[in-house]
Amino acid sequence: MTHTAAEAPRDERRRRAGGRGRRWGLSACGVALIAPAVLLVVRLTGLDAGTPLAMPMILFPWTTVIGVLVLLLLAAVPVLRSRWALVGTAALVTAHAVLLAPRFLSDGPQLAEGAVELRVATINTNGGAADARAVVRLVRTERIDVLAVQQMPPGGVEALDRAGLGALLPYQELHPEYDSSVYSRLPLGEAGTTRADTAWPQTVAEVAVGGRSVRFVAVHTYYPLGSPERWTRDMAALTSLARRAGPDTVFLGDFNASLDHAPMRDLLAAGLTDTHAELGRGWAPTWPVGLTLVPPVVQLDHVLHGSGLAGVSVGERTVPGTDHRAVVAVLALLPERAGERSR
């Protein structure tokens, strides 16, 4: 069967339309991959430290999802199949996966039977707006030993006291004027605030447990949207504190940083372990909470610990009134190594 003269132009038009569709489709895929590619470069170079790039860096895991979707689209739609597009996209997705995979692989050590455990929690109370009775229920239900709170003004302290928190956690180092406080079921040893170069002092307190002294630092840093330079200095100051701290140390609170931020990676490299990543739960968004159309996007709240402890469990809890999820973790004391001493 032969084509008529009228059919030939139609075939040509279809070929041209198909070519335009392919070009538009590949161009759209290329545009979609700009964010994953740019954030990969930022992640590898640490360009987010002290720069406005700190804000989009919180989206790094989400852009990995975009890369995976584009890769699946290129592989599934025949008209979009291009060897170079597939290879390039696969390389981009693989690079993201290599950076993200470790936090989803549990590497917690085997714990000795009967190891002493500490149940800790941290919550940003959103300027005292968190439901005080819900906070007390959380402490009671989770049997919390040490609680760190951030953004809690004097009125918030009074509300928690009226709700009965003092009966559960009677030992307290309260500094609402400095934005963070520590509550404890166990007696506190040395306590006070840091003199580090942070936007405001961080509250510290020591707890004696298992014959050792565990030092807690209730963290609340400046936020990168307000000033990425100030936020970076805060994180650098915490890193200096961590380098001087002993193995029995816990930094917990609102770091305004994810595991993909260069300053957070520097802090971890100073001798701390993120409990979520340690237990294979390295993407557990804690902010924002309470918005109708926006789910939690990024994990800003963390429990970090020194080499003298290990994570047993970790999870997030929603408390009405605050835009952060609380983080609850169980930490176990590891046997002291030769030559190691807690501070």
Coordinates of C-alpha atoms in Angstrom, one line a residue:
M1 CA 0.0 0.0 0.0
T2 CA 1.3 3.4 -0.9
H3 CA 0.9 6.8 0.8
T4 CA -1.2 9.4 -1.0
A5 CA 0.1 12.9 -1.6
A6 CA -2.2 14.2 1.2
E7 CA -0.8 11.6 3.7
A8 CA 2.8 12.6 3.3
P9 CA 2.4 16.1 4.7
R10 CA 0.5 14.7 7.7
D11 CA 3.3 12.3 8.4
E12 CA 5.8 15.1 8.3
R13 CA 3.7 17.2 10.6
R14 CA 3.5 14.3 13.1
R15 CA 7.3 13.8 13.0
R16 CA 7.8 17.5 13.6
A17 CA 5.3 17.6 16.4
G18 CA 7.0 14.5 17.9
G19 CA 10.4 16.2 17.7
R20 CA 9.0 19.3 19.3
G21 CA 7.4 17.3 22.1
R22 CA 10.7 15.4 22.7
R23 CA 12.6 18.7 22.9
W24 CA 10.1 20.3 25.2
G25 CA 9.9 17.2 27.4
L26 CA 13.7 16.9 27.7
S27 CA 13.9 20.6 28.4
A28 CA 11.3 20.3 31.2
C29 CA 13.3 17.5 32.7
G30 CA 16.4 19.6 32.5
V31 CA 14.7 22.5 34.3
A32 CA 13.5 20.1 37.0
L33 CA 17.0 18.8 37.6
I34 CA 18.5 22.3 38.2
A35 CA 17.6 22.3 41.9
P36 CA 19.0 18.8 42.5
A37 CA 22.2 19.7 40.6
V38 CA 22.8 23.0 42.3
L39 CA 22.1 21.7 45.8
L40 CA 24.5 18.8 45.1
V41 CA 27.2 21.3 44.3
V42 CA 26.4 23.2 47.5
R43 CA 26.4 20.0 49.5
L44 CA 29.8 18.9 48.2
T45 CA 31.4 22.3 48.6
G46 CA 29.9 23.6 51.8
L47 CA 28.8 26.8 50.2
D48 CA 25.8 27.1 52.5
A49 CA 28.0 28.1 55.5
G50 CA 27.5 31.8 56.1
T51 CA 25.5 32.4 52.9
P52 CA 21.8 32.6 51.9
L53 CA 22.3 29.1 50.4
A54 CA 21.7 27.7 53.9
M55 CA 18.0 28.1 53.4
P56 CA 17.5 26.1 50.2
M57 CA 19.9 23.5 51.5
I58 CA 17.2 22.2 53.8
L59 CA 15.4 20.9 50.7
F60 CA 18.3 18.6 49.6
P61 CA 16.5 15.3 50.4
W62 CA 13.4 16.6 48.6
T63 CA 15.3 17.4 45.5
T64 CA 16.6 13.8 45.5
V65 CA 13.0 12.7 45.1
I66 CA 12.7 15.1 42.2
G67 CA 15.7 13.5 40.6
V68 CA 14.3 10.0 41.1
L69 CA 11.0 11.0 39.5
V70 CA 12.7 12.5 36.5
L71 CA 14.8 9.4 36.1
L72 CA 11.7 7.2 36.1
L73 CA 10.0 9.5 33.6
L74 CA 13.0 9.3 31.2
A75 CA 13.0 5.5 31.4
A76 CA 9.3 5.0 31.1
V77 CA 8.3 7.4 28.3
P78 CA 9.7 6.2 24.9
V79 CA 9.8 9.6 23.3
L80 CA 11.9 11.0 26.1
R81 CA 14.5 8.2 26.1
S82 CA 18.0 9.6 25.6
R83 CA 21.1 7.8 26.6
W84 CA 22.9 10.9 27.7
A85 CA 19.9 12.2 29.6
L86 CA 19.5 8.8 31.4
V87 CA 23.2 8.6 32.2
G88 CA 23.4 12.1 33.5
T89 CA 20.3 11.9 35.6
A90 CA 21.3 8.5 37.0
A91 CA 24.7 9.9 38.0
L92 CA 23.0 12.8 39.7
V93 CA 20.6 10.6 41.6
T94 CA 23.4 8.2 42.5
A95 CA 25.5 11.1 44.0
H96 CA 22.5 12.2 46.1
A97 CA 21.9 8.6 47.2
V98 CA 25.5 8.1 48.3
L99 CA 25.3 11.2 50.5
L100 CA 22.0 10.3 52.0
A101 CA 22.2 6.6 52.4
P102 CA 24.4 6.4 55.6
R103 CA 21.7 8.1 57.6
F104 CA 19.2 5.4 56.8
L105 CA 21.6 2.6 57.8
S106 CA 21.5 1.8 61.5
D107 CA 25.0 1.6 63.0
G108 CA 24.2 1.6 66.7
P109 CA 26.6 -0.6 68.8
Q110 CA 25.6 -3.8 70.6
L111 CA 24.7 -2.7 74.1
A112 CA 25.6 -4.7 77.2
E113 CA 22.7 -6.2 79.1
G114 CA 21.6 -3.9 81.9
A115 CA 23.3 -0.8 80.4
V116 CA 22.3 2.4 82.2
E117 CA 19.8 4.4 80.1
L118 CA 18.8 8.0 80.0
R119 CA 15.5 9.1 78.5
V120 CA 15.8 12.6 77.1
A121 CA 13.6 15.0 75.2
T122 CA 13.8 18.4 73.6
I123 CA 11.1 20.8 72.5
N124 CA 10.9 24.3 71.1
T125 CA 7.9 25.8 72.8
N126 CA 7.2 28.5 70.2
G127 CA 7.6 31.4 72.6
G128 CA 5.7 29.6 75.3
A129 CA 2.7 28.8 73.1
A130 CA 3.1 25.0 73.5
D131 CA 0.3 23.4 75.5
A132 CA 1.8 23.1 79.0
R133 CA -0.4 20.2 80.0
A134 CA 0.6 18.4 76.8
V135 CA 4.2 18.9 77.6
V136 CA 3.7 17.5 81.1
R137 CA 1.8 14.5 79.6
L138 CA 4.7 13.9 77.2
V139 CA 7.2 13.9 80.1
R140 CA 5.0 11.5 82.2
T141 CA 4.2 9.1 79.3
E142 CA 7.7 8.9 78.0
R143 CA 9.2 8.8 81.5
I144 CA 11.7 11.6 80.6
D145 CA 14.8 12.0 82.8
V146 CA 16.1 15.2 81.2
L147 CA 14.1 17.8 79.2
A148 CA 15.6 20.7 77.2
V149 CA 13.2 23.5 76.2
Q150 CA 13.8 26.4 73.8
Q151 CA 12.0 29.7 73.2
M152 CA 10.3 29.6 76.5
P153 CA 9.7 33.0 78.1
P154 CA 9.0 33.5 81.9
G155 CA 5.3 33.1 81.2
G156 CA 6.0 29.7 79.7
V157 CA 8.0 28.7 82.8
E158 CA 5.1 29.6 85.0
A159 CA 2.6 27.7 82.8
L160 CA 4.7 24.5 83.0
D161 CA 5.0 24.9 86.7
R162 CA 1.2 25.3 87.1
A163 CA 0.7 22.2 84.9
G164 CA 2.8 20.1 87.3
L165 CA 6.1 19.8 85.5
G166 CA 8.0 20.5 88.8
A167 CA 6.6 17.3 90.4
L168 CA 8.0 15.2 87.6
L169 CA 11.3 17.1 86.9
P170 CA 12.1 18.9 90.2
Y171 CA 15.7 19.8 89.3
Q172 CA 15.9 22.8 87.0
E173 CA 18.3 25.2 85.4
L174 CA 16.1 27.8 84.0
H175 CA 17.2 30.7 81.7
P176 CA 14.2 32.0 79.9
E177 CA 16.1 35.3 79.4
Y178 CA 18.6 33.3 77.3
D179 CA 16.1 31.1 75.4
S180 CA 16.9 27.6 76.7
S181 CA 16.4 25.7 80.0
V182 CA 17.0 22.3 81.4
Y183 CA 14.6 20.2 83.6
S184 CA 15.7 17.0 85.2
R185 CA 14.3 14.1 87.3
L186 CA 17.9 13.6 88.6
P187 CA 19.8 16.1 90.7
L188 CA 21.9 18.5 88.7
G189 CA 25.6 19.0 89.3
E190 CA 27.5 21.9 87.7
A191 CA 25.1 24.0 85.7
G192 CA 24.8 27.5 84.2
T193 CA 25.3 29.0 80.8
T194 CA 28.0 29.0 78.2
R195 CA 30.3 31.9 77.3
A196 CA 30.6 30.8 73.7
D197 CA 30.2 33.2 70.8
T198 CA 26.5 32.4 70.2
A199 CA 23.7 34.9 69.7
W200 CA 22.6 34.1 73.3
P201 CA 24.2 31.8 76.0
Q202 CA 23.3 28.1 75.8
T203 CA 22.2 26.5 79.1
V204 CA 24.3 23.6 80.4
A205 CA 23.8 21.2 83.2
E206 CA 25.4 18.0 84.5
V207 CA 23.5 14.9 85.6
A208 CA 25.1 12.1 87.7
V209 CA 24.0 8.7 86.5
G210 CA 25.6 5.2 86.5
G211 CA 28.6 6.6 88.5
R212 CA 29.3 9.1 85.7
S213 CA 28.5 12.7 85.0
V214 CA 26.7 13.4 81.8
R215 CA 26.9 17.0 80.5
F216 CA 23.8 18.4 78.7
V217 CA 23.8 21.4 76.5
A218 CA 20.4 22.8 75.7
V219 CA 20.8 24.3 72.2
H220 CA 19.0 27.0 70.4
T221 CA 21.0 28.7 67.6
Y222 CA 20.2 31.8 65.6
Y223 CA 18.3 31.1 62.4
P224 CA 19.9 31.3 58.9
L225 CA 17.0 33.2 57.4
G226 CA 17.6 36.0 59.8
S227 CA 21.4 36.0 59.4
P228 CA 23.3 33.1 57.8
E229 CA 26.5 34.6 59.1
R230 CA 25.3 34.7 62.7
W231 CA 23.9 31.2 62.4
T232 CA 27.2 29.9 61.1
R233 CA 29.1 31.6 64.0
D234 CA 26.7 29.9 66.5
M235 CA 27.3 26.5 64.9
A236 CA 31.1 27.1 64.9
A237 CA 30.9 28.1 68.6
L238 CA 29.0 24.8 69.4
T239 CA 31.7 22.9 67.4
S240 CA 34.4 24.5 69.6
L241 CA 32.4 23.4 72.7
A242 CA 32.0 19.9 71.4
R243 CA 35.8 19.5 70.8
R244 CA 36.4 20.4 74.4
A245 CA 33.7 18.2 75.8
G246 CA 34.2 14.7 77.1
P247 CA 32.6 11.6 75.7
D248 CA 29.6 11.8 78.1
T249 CA 28.0 14.8 76.5
V250 CA 24.6 15.4 75.0
F251 CA 23.8 18.4 72.8
L252 CA 20.0 18.6 72.2
G253 CA 17.6 21.2 71.0
D254 CA 16.7 23.4 68.0
F255 CA 19.9 23.7 65.9
N256 CA 18.1 25.4 63.0
A257 CA 20.2 23.0 60.9
S258 CA 19.8 19.8 59.0
L259 CA 22.3 17.0 58.5
D260 CA 23.0 18.4 55.0
H261 CA 24.3 21.8 56.3
A262 CA 28.1 22.1 56.4
P263 CA 28.1 23.7 59.9
M264 CA 26.1 20.7 61.2
R265 CA 28.5 18.3 59.6
D266 CA 31.4 20.2 61.2
L267 CA 29.7 19.9 64.6
L268 CA 29.2 16.1 64.2
A269 CA 32.9 15.8 63.1
A270 CA 33.9 17.3 66.5
G271 CA 32.9 14.1 68.2
L272 CA 29.1 13.9 68.2
T273 CA 26.6 11.5 66.8
D274 CA 23.1 12.3 65.6
T275 CA 20.8 9.8 67.2
H276 CA 18.4 9.7 64.3
A277 CA 21.1 8.9 61.8
E278 CA 22.7 6.4 64.2
L279 CA 19.5 4.4 64.3
G280 CA 18.7 4.7 60.6
R281 CA 16.1 7.4 60.9
G282 CA 18.1 10.2 59.3
W283 CA 15.2 12.0 57.7
A284 CA 12.6 12.8 60.3
P285 CA 11.2 16.3 59.7
T286 CA 10.3 18.2 62.8
W287 CA 9.4 21.7 61.4
P288 CA 7.0 23.3 60.5
V289 CA 4.0 21.7 62.4
G290 CA 0.5 22.9 62.5
L291 CA 0.2 24.4 59.0
T292 CA -2.9 23.1 57.1
L293 CA -1.3 22.7 53.6
V294 CA 2.4 22.3 54.5
P295 CA 3.7 19.1 56.2
P296 CA 6.9 19.1 58.2
V297 CA 9.7 19.7 55.8
V298 CA 13.0 19.6 57.6
Q299 CA 14.6 18.2 60.7
L300 CA 15.8 21.2 62.8
D301 CA 15.6 19.5 66.2
H302 CA 18.3 16.9 67.1
V303 CA 19.7 14.9 70.0
L304 CA 23.5 14.6 69.5
H305 CA 25.7 12.6 71.9
G306 CA 29.3 11.9 72.5
S307 CA 31.2 8.6 72.2
G308 CA 30.4 7.6 75.7
L309 CA 26.8 7.0 74.9
A310 CA 24.8 5.2 72.2
G311 CA 21.3 5.7 70.9
V312 CA 18.7 3.0 71.8
S313 CA 15.6 4.6 70.3
V314 CA 14.4 8.0 69.0
G315 CA 11.1 9.4 67.8
E316 CA 9.1 12.6 67.3
R317 CA 6.0 13.7 69.2
T318 CA 3.5 16.4 68.3
V319 CA 2.6 18.9 71.0
P320 CA -0.2 21.3 70.4
G321 CA 0.7 25.0 70.2
T322 CA 4.2 24.7 68.9
D323 CA 5.5 24.7 65.3
H324 CA 8.2 22.1 66.2
R325 CA 7.8 18.4 66.9
A326 CA 9.4 17.3 70.1
V327 CA 12.2 14.7 69.9
V328 CA 12.4 11.9 72.4
A329 CA 15.4 9.7 72.7
V330 CA 16.7 6.9 74.9
L331 CA 20.5 6.9 75.3
A332 CA 22.6 4.2 76.9
L333 CA 25.9 4.7 78.7
L334 CA 28.7 2.6 77.1
P335 CA 31.5 1.1 79.2
E336 CA 34.3 3.7 79.7
R337 CA 37.3 3.2 77.4
A338 CA 40.8 3.1 78.8
G339 CA 42.0 6.6 79.5
E340 CA 38.6 8.2 78.9
R341 CA 37.0 10.3 81.6
S342 CA 33.8 12.3 81.6
R343 CA 34.0 16.0 82.1

